[in-house]
mmCIF file of C-alpha atoms in Angstrom:
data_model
loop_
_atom_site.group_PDB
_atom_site.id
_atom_site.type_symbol
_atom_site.label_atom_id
_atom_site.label_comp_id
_atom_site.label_asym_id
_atom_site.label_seq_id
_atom_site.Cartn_x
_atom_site.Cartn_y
_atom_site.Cartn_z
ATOM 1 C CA UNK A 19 0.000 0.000 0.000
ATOM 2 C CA UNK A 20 2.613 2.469 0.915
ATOM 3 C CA UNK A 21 4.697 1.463 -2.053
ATOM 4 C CA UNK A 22 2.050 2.065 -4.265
ATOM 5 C CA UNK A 23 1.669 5.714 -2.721
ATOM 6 C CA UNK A 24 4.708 6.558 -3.733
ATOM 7 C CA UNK A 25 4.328 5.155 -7.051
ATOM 8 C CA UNK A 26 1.196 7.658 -7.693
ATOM 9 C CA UNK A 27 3.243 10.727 -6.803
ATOM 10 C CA UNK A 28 6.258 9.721 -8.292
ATOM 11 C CA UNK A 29 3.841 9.417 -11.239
ATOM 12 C CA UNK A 30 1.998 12.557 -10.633
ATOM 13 C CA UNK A 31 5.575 14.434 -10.645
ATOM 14 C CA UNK A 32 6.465 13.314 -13.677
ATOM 15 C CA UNK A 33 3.523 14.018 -15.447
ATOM 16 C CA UNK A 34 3.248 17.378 -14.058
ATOM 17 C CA UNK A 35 7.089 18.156 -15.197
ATOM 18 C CA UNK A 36 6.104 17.025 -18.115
ATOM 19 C CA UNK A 37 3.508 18.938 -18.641
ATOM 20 C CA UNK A 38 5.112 22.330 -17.276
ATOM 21 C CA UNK A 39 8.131 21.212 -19.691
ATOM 22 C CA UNK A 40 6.482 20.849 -23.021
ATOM 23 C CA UNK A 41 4.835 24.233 -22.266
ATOM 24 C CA UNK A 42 8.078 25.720 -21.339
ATOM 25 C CA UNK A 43 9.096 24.270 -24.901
ATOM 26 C CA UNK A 44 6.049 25.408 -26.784
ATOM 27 C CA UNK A 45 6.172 28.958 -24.942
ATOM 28 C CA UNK A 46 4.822 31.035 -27.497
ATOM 29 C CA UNK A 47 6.074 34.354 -28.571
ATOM 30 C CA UNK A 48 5.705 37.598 -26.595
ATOM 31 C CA UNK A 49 2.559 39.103 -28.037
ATOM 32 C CA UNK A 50 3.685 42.243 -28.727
ATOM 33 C CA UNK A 51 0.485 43.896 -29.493
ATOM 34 C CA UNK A 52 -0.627 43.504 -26.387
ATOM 35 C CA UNK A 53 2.467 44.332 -24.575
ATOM 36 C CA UNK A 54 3.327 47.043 -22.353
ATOM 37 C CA UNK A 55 5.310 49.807 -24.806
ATOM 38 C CA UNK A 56 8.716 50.248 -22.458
ATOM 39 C CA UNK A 57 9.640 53.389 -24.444
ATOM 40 C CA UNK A 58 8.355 55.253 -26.859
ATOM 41 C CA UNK A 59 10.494 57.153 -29.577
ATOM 42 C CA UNK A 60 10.548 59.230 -32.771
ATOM 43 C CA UNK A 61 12.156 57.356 -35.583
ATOM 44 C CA UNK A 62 14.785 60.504 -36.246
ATOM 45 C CA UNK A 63 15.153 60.978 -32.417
ATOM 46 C CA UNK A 64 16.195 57.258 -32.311
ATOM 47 C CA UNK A 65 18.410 56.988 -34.808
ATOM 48 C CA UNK A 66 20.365 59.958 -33.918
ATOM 49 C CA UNK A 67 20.877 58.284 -30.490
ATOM 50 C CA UNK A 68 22.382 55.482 -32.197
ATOM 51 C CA UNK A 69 24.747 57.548 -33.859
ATOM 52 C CA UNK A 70 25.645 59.630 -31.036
ATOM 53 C CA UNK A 71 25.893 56.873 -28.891
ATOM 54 C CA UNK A 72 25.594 53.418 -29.817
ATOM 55 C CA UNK A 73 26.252 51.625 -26.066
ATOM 56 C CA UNK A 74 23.842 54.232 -24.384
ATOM 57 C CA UNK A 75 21.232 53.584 -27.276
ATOM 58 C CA UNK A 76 21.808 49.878 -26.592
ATOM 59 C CA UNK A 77 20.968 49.722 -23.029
ATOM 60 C CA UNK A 78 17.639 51.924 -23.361
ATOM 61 C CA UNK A 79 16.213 50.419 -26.403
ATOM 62 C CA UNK A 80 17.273 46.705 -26.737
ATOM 63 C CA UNK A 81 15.079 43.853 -25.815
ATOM 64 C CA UNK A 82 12.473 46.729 -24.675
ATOM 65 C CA UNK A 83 8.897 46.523 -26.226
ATOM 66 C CA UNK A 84 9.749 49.947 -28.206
ATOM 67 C CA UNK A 85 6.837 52.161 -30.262
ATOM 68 C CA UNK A 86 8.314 53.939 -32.808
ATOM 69 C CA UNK A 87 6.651 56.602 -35.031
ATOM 70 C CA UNK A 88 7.744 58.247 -37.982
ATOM 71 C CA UNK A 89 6.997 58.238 -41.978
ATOM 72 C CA UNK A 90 7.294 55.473 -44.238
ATOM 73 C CA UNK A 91 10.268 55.984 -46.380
ATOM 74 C CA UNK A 92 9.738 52.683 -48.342
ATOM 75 C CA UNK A 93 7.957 49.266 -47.952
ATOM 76 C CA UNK A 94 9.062 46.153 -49.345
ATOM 77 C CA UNK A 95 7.313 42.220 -49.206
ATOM 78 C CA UNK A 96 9.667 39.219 -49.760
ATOM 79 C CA UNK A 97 9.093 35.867 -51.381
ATOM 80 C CA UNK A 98 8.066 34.610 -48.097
ATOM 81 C CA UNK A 99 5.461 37.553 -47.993
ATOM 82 C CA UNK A 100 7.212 38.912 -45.249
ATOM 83 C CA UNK A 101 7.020 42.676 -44.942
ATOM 84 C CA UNK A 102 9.741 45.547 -44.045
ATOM 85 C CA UNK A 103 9.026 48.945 -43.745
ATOM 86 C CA UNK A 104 11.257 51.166 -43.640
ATOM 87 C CA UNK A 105 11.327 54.730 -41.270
ATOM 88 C CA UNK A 106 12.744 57.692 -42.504
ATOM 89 C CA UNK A 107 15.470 58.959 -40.177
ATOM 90 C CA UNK A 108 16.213 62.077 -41.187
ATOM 91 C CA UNK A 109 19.425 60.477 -42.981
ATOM 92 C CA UNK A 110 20.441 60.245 -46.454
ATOM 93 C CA UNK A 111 21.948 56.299 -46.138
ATOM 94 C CA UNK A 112 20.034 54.746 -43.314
ATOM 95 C CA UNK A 113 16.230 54.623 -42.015
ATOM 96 C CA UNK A 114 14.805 52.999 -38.809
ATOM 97 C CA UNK A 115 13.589 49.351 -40.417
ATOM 98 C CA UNK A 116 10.941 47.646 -39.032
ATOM 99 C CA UNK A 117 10.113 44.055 -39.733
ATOM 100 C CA UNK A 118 6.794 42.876 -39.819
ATOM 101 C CA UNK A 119 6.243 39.948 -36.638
ATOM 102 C CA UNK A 120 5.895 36.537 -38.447
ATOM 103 C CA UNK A 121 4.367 35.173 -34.992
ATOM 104 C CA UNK A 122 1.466 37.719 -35.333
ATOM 105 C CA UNK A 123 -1.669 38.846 -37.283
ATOM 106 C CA UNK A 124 -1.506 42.234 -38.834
ATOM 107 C CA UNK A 125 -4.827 44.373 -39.950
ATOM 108 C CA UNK A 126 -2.664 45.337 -43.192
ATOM 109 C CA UNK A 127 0.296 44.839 -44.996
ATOM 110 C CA UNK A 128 0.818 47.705 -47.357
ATOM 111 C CA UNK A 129 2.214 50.880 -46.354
ATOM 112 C CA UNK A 130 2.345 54.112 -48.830
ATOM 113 C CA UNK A 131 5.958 56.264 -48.521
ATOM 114 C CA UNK A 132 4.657 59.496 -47.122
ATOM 115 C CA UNK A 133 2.156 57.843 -44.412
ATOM 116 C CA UNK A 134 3.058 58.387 -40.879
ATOM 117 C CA UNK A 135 3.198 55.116 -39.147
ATOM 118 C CA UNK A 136 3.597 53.640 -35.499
ATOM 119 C CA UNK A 137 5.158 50.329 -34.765
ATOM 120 C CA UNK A 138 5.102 48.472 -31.661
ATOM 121 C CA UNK A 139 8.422 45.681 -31.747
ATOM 122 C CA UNK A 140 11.912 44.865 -30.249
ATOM 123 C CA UNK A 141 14.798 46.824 -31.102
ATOM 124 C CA UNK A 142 18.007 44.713 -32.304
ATOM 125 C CA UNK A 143 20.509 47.382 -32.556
ATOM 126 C CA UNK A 144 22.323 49.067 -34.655
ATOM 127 C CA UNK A 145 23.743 48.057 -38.443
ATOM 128 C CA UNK A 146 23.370 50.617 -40.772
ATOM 129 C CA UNK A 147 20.413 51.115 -40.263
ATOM 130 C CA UNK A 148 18.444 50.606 -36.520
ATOM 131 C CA UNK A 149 16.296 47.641 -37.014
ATOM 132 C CA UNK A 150 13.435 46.228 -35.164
ATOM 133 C CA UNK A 151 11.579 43.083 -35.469
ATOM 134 C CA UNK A 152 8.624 41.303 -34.374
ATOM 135 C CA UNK A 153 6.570 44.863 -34.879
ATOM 136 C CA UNK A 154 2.849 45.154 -34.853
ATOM 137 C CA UNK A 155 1.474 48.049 -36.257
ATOM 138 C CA UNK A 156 0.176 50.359 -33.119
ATOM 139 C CA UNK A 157 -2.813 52.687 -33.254
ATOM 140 C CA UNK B 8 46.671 72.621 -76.823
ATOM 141 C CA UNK B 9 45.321 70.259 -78.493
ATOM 142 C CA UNK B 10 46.920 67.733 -76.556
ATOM 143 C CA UNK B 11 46.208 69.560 -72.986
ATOM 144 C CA UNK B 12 42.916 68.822 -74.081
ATOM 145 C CA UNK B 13 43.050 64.916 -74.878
ATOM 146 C CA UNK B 14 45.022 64.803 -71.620
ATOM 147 C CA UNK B 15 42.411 65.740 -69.416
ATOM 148 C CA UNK B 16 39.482 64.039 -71.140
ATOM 149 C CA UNK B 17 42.277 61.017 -70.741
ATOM 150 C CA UNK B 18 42.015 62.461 -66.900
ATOM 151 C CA UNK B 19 38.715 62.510 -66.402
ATOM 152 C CA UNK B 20 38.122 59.371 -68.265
ATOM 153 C CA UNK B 21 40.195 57.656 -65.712
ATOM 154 C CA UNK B 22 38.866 59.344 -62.504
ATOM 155 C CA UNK B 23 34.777 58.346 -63.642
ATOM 156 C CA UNK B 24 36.130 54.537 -64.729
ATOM 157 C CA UNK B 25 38.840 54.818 -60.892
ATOM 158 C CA UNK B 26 35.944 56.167 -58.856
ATOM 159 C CA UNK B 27 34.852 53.148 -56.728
ATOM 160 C CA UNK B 28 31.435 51.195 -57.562
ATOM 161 C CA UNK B 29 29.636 50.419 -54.338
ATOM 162 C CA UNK B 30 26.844 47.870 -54.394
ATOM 163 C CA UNK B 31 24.776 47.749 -51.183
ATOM 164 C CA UNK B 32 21.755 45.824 -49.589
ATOM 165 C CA UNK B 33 19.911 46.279 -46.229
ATOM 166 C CA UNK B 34 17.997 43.004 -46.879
ATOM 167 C CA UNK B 35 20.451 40.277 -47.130
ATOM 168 C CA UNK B 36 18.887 36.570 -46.081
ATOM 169 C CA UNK B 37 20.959 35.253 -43.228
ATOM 170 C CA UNK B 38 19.862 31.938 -42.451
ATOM 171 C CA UNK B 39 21.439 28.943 -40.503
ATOM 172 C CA UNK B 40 20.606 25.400 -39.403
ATOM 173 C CA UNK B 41 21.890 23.098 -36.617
ATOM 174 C CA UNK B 42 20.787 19.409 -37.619
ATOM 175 C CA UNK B 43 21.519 16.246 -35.136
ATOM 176 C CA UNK B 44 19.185 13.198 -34.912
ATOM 177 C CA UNK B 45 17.449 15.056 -31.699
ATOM 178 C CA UNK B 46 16.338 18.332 -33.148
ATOM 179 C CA UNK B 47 16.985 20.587 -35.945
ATOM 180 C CA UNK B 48 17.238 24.023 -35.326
ATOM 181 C CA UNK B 49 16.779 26.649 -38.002
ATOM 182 C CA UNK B 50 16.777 30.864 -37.424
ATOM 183 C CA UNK B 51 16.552 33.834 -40.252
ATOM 184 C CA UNK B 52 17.482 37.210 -39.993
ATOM 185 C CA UNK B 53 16.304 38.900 -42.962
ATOM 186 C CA UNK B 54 18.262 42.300 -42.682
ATOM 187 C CA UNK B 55 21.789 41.991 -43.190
ATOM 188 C CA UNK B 56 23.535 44.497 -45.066
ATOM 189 C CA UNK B 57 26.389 44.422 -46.824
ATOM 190 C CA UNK B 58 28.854 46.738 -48.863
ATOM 191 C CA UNK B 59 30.392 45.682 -51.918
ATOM 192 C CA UNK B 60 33.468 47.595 -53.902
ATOM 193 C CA UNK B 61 33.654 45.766 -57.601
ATOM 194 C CA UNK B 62 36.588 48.254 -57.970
ATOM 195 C CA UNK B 63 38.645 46.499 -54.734
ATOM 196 C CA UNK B 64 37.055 43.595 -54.102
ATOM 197 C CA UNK B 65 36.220 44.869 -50.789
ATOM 198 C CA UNK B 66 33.467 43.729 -48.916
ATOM 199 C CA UNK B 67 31.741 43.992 -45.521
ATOM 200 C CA UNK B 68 28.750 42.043 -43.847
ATOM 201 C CA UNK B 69 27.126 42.686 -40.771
ATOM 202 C CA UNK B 70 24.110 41.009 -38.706
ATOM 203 C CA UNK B 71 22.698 41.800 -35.588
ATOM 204 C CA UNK B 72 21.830 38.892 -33.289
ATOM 205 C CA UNK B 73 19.192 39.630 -32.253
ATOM 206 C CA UNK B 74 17.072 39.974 -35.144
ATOM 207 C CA UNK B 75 17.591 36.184 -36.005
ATOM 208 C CA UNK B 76 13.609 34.823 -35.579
ATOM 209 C CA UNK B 77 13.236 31.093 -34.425
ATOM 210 C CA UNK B 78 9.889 29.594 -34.408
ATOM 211 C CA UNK B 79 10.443 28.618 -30.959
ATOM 212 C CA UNK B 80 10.703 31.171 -28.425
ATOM 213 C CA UNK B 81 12.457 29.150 -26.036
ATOM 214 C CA UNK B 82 15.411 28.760 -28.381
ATOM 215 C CA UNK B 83 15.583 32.566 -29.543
ATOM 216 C CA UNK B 84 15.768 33.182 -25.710
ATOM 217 C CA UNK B 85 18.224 30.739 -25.412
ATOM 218 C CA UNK B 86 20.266 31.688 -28.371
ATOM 219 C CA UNK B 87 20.563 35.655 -26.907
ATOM 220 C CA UNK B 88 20.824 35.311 -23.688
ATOM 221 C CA UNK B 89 23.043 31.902 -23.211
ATOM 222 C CA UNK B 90 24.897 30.997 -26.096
ATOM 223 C CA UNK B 91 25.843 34.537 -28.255
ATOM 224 C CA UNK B 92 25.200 36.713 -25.146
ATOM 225 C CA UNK B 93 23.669 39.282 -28.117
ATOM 226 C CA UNK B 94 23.070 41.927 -25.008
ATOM 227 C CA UNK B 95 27.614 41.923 -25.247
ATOM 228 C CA UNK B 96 28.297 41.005 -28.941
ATOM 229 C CA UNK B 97 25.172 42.561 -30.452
ATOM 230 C CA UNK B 98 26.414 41.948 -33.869
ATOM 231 C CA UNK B 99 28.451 39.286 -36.671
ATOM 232 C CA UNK B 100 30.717 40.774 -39.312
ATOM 233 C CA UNK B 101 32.394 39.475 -41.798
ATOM 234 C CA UNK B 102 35.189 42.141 -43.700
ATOM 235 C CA UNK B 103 36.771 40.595 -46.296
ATOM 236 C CA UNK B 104 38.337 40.754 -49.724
ATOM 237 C CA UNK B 105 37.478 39.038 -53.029
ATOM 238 C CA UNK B 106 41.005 37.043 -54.160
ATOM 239 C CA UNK B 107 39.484 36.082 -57.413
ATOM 240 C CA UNK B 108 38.583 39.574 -58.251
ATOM 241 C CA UNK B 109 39.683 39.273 -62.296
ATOM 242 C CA UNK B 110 37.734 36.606 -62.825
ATOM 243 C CA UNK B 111 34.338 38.350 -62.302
ATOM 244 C CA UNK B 112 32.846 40.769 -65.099
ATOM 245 C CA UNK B 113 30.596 43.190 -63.039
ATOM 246 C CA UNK B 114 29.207 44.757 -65.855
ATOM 247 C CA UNK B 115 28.797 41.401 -68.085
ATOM 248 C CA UNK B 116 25.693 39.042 -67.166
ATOM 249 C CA UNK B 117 26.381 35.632 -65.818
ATOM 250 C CA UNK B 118 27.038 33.634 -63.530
ATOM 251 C CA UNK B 119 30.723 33.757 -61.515
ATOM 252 C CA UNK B 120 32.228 31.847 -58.466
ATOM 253 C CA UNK B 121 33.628 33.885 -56.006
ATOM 254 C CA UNK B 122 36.745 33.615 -53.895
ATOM 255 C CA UNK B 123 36.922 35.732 -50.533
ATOM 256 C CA UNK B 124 39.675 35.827 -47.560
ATOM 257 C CA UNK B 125 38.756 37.888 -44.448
ATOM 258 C CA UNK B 126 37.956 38.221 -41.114
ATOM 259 C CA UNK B 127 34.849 37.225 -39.529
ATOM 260 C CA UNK B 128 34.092 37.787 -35.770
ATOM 261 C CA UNK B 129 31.101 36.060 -33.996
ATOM 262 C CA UNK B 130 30.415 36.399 -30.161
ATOM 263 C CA UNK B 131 33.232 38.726 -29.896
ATOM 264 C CA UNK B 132 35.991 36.399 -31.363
ATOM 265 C CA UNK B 133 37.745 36.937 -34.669
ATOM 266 C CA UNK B 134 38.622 34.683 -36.939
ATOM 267 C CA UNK B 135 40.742 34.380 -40.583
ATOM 268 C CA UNK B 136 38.344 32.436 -42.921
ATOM 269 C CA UNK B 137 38.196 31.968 -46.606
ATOM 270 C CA UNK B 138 34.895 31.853 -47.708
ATOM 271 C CA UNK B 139 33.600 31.133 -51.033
ATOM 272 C CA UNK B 140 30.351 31.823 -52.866
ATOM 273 C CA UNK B 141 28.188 32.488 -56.352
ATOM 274 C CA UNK B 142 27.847 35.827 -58.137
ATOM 275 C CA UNK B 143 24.954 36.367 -60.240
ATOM 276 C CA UNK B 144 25.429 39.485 -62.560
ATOM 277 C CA UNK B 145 21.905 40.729 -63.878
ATOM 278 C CA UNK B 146 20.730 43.656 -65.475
ATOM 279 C CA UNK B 147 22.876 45.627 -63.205
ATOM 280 C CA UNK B 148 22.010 43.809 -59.826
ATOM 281 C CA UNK B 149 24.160 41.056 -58.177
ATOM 282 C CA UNK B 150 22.967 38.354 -56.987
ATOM 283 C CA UNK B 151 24.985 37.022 -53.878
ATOM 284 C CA UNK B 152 24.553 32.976 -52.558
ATOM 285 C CA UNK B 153 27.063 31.660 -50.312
ATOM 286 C CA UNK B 154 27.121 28.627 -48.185
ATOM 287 C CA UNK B 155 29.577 27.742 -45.104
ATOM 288 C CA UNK B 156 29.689 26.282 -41.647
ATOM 289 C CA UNK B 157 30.832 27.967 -38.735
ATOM 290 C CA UNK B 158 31.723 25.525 -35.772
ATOM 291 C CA UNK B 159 30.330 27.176 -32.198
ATOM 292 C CA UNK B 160 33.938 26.007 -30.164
ATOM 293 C CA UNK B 161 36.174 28.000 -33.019
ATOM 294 C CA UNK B 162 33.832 31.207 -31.570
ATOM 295 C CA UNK B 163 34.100 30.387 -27.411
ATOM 296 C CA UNK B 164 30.261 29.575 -27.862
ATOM 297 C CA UNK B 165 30.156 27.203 -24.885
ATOM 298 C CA UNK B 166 27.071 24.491 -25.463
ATOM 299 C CA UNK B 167 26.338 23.305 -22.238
ATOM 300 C CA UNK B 168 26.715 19.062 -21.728
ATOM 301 C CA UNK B 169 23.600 18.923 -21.199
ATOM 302 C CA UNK B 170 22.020 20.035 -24.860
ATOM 303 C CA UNK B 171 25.389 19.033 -26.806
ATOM 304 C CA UNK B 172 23.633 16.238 -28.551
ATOM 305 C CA UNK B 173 21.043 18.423 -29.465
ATOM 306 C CA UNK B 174 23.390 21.268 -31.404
ATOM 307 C CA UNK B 175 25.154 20.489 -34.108
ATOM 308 C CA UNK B 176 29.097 20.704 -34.188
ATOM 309 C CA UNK B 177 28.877 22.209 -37.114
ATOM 310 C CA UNK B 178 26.131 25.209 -37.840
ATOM 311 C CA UNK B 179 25.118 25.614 -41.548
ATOM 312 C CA UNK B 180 24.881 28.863 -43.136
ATOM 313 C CA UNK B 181 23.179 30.125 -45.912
ATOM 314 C CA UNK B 182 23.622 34.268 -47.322
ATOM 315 C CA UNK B 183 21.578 35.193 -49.852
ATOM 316 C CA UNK B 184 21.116 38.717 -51.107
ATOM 317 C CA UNK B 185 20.683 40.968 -54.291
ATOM 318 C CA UNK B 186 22.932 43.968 -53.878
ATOM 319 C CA UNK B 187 21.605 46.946 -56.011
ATOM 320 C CA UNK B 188 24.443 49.782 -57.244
ATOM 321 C CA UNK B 189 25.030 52.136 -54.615
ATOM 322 C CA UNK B 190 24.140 55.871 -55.530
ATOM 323 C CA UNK B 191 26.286 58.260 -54.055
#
């Protein structure tokens, strides 16, 4: 009798770390729409931080659910349908980009140069350009 | 006077064919793929950029980390924060140098192979590679694909025991990008 006690909630355990483990596993991506926004920002503002100070830029903006707002310089769809649009910065060679989430539903996929715009996403630093991904658009 | 006059059209000639050609993307494909019987493991980044001098043979690629997407969560959280500590080493380069430079018509459709030496640097560490690739040439656009494998050890990218069945020894890249002239 006692044996088999033990047997349930050795059982029990295991299913239960199971369990907690193959939702651990599964754990879906942050939903970014309905995130907190961490910081909000200017497109032109940002990317003049990055240039002024790239480290300093770093610590405020990455891995931070970040809305950014400016005007669509350009918008671009891949093969894979996946969308970029692309923030005017007040620069001649490099924009704020901002890559469309793949994990989420958006209302609409076309965006006119000209249109001013707020994302909602996660900043990744600084290449040429200041990119984020995973952005929703935010209204 | 006469030849004053050929000699600077000779001049200026020279500096328009001498003045560098850049070719440039913001949207270069970086993908790559850890395979083992236990799990495969595949990320993209879809904004790499990369400069291109057809009159050098220079060229640069950069990445940033953190804009590789896995379809698993738990692994892109894994892959920043444990493995290329992306928060530290927020980007990849590679700055290298085409060797085969005079093989490849830039201005001539077709297909070339391409030869490059450089220096690539991953999580911090930098390392001499030669890397090697194709080079479409059409209607003015190149068309970049290069495949390679970059082994985590030969970057200090410590797998823990624990998951080193589960990651391949050897990661699989794949670049692929269209680089478009570069007005200046």
């Amino acid at each position: 009798m006692k044996k088999q006690t033990i047997l349930y909630v050795l059982l029990a355990a295991v299913l239960v770390g199971g369990i907690v483990g193959y939702q651990l596993w599964n754990k879906p991506h942050q939903d970014i729409a309905a995130a907190k926004t961490d910081v909000a920002v200017d497109a032109t503002a940002l990317y003049n931080e990055y240039n002024t100070d790239e480290n300093a830029a770093n610590a405020k903006y990455l891995d931070k659910v970040v809305a950014i707002t400016g005007k669509v310089k350009d918008a671009s769809k891949d093969a894979d349908g996946a969308v970029k649009v692309n923030l005017d910065a007040g620069s001649e060679m490099g924009v704020v980009a901002c890559e469309l989430s793949p994990f989420a539903k958006h209302a609409r996929t076309e965006f006119q140069p000209g249109e001013q715009v707020t994302f909602k996403g996660k900043c990744t630093g600084l290449n040429l350009d200041v990119v984020f991904v995973e952005c929703v658009e935010s209204k | 006077m006469q030849k004053l006059i050929v000699a600077f059209f000779a001049l200026f000639l020279l500096g328009t064919t001498a003045h560098a050609q850049k070719y440039f993307t913001r949207d270069a494909k970086v993908k790559f793929s850890s395979e083992t019987p236990m799990e495969k493991i595949e990320a993209l980044n879809k904004s790499g950029t990369c400069v291109l001098d057809v009159a050098t043979g220079k060229m640069e690629w950069k990445v940033l980390i953190k804009g590789f997407l896995f379809e698993k969560a738990l692994m892109q959280e894994h892959f920043n924060e444990n493995y290329m500590e992306s928060s530290s080493f927020p980007n990849a380069q590679f700055k290298g140098q085409i060797t085969n430079l005079s093989e490849i018509n830039f201005t001539q459709d077709g297909k070339y192979n391409v030869k490059t030496t450089g220096k690539m640097t991953i999580h911090g560490v930098e390392r001499d590679v030669n890397i090697e690739g194709t080079l479409k040439v059409s209607k003015g656009t190149l068309e970049v694909l290069s495949n390679f494998v970059i082994k985590p050890e030969d970057y200090k990218i410590a797998i823990p025991s624990l998951v080193k069945d589960n990651i391949a020894k050897e990661i699989k890249v794949v670049v692929s990008t269209t680089l478009a002239p570069l007005k200046s």
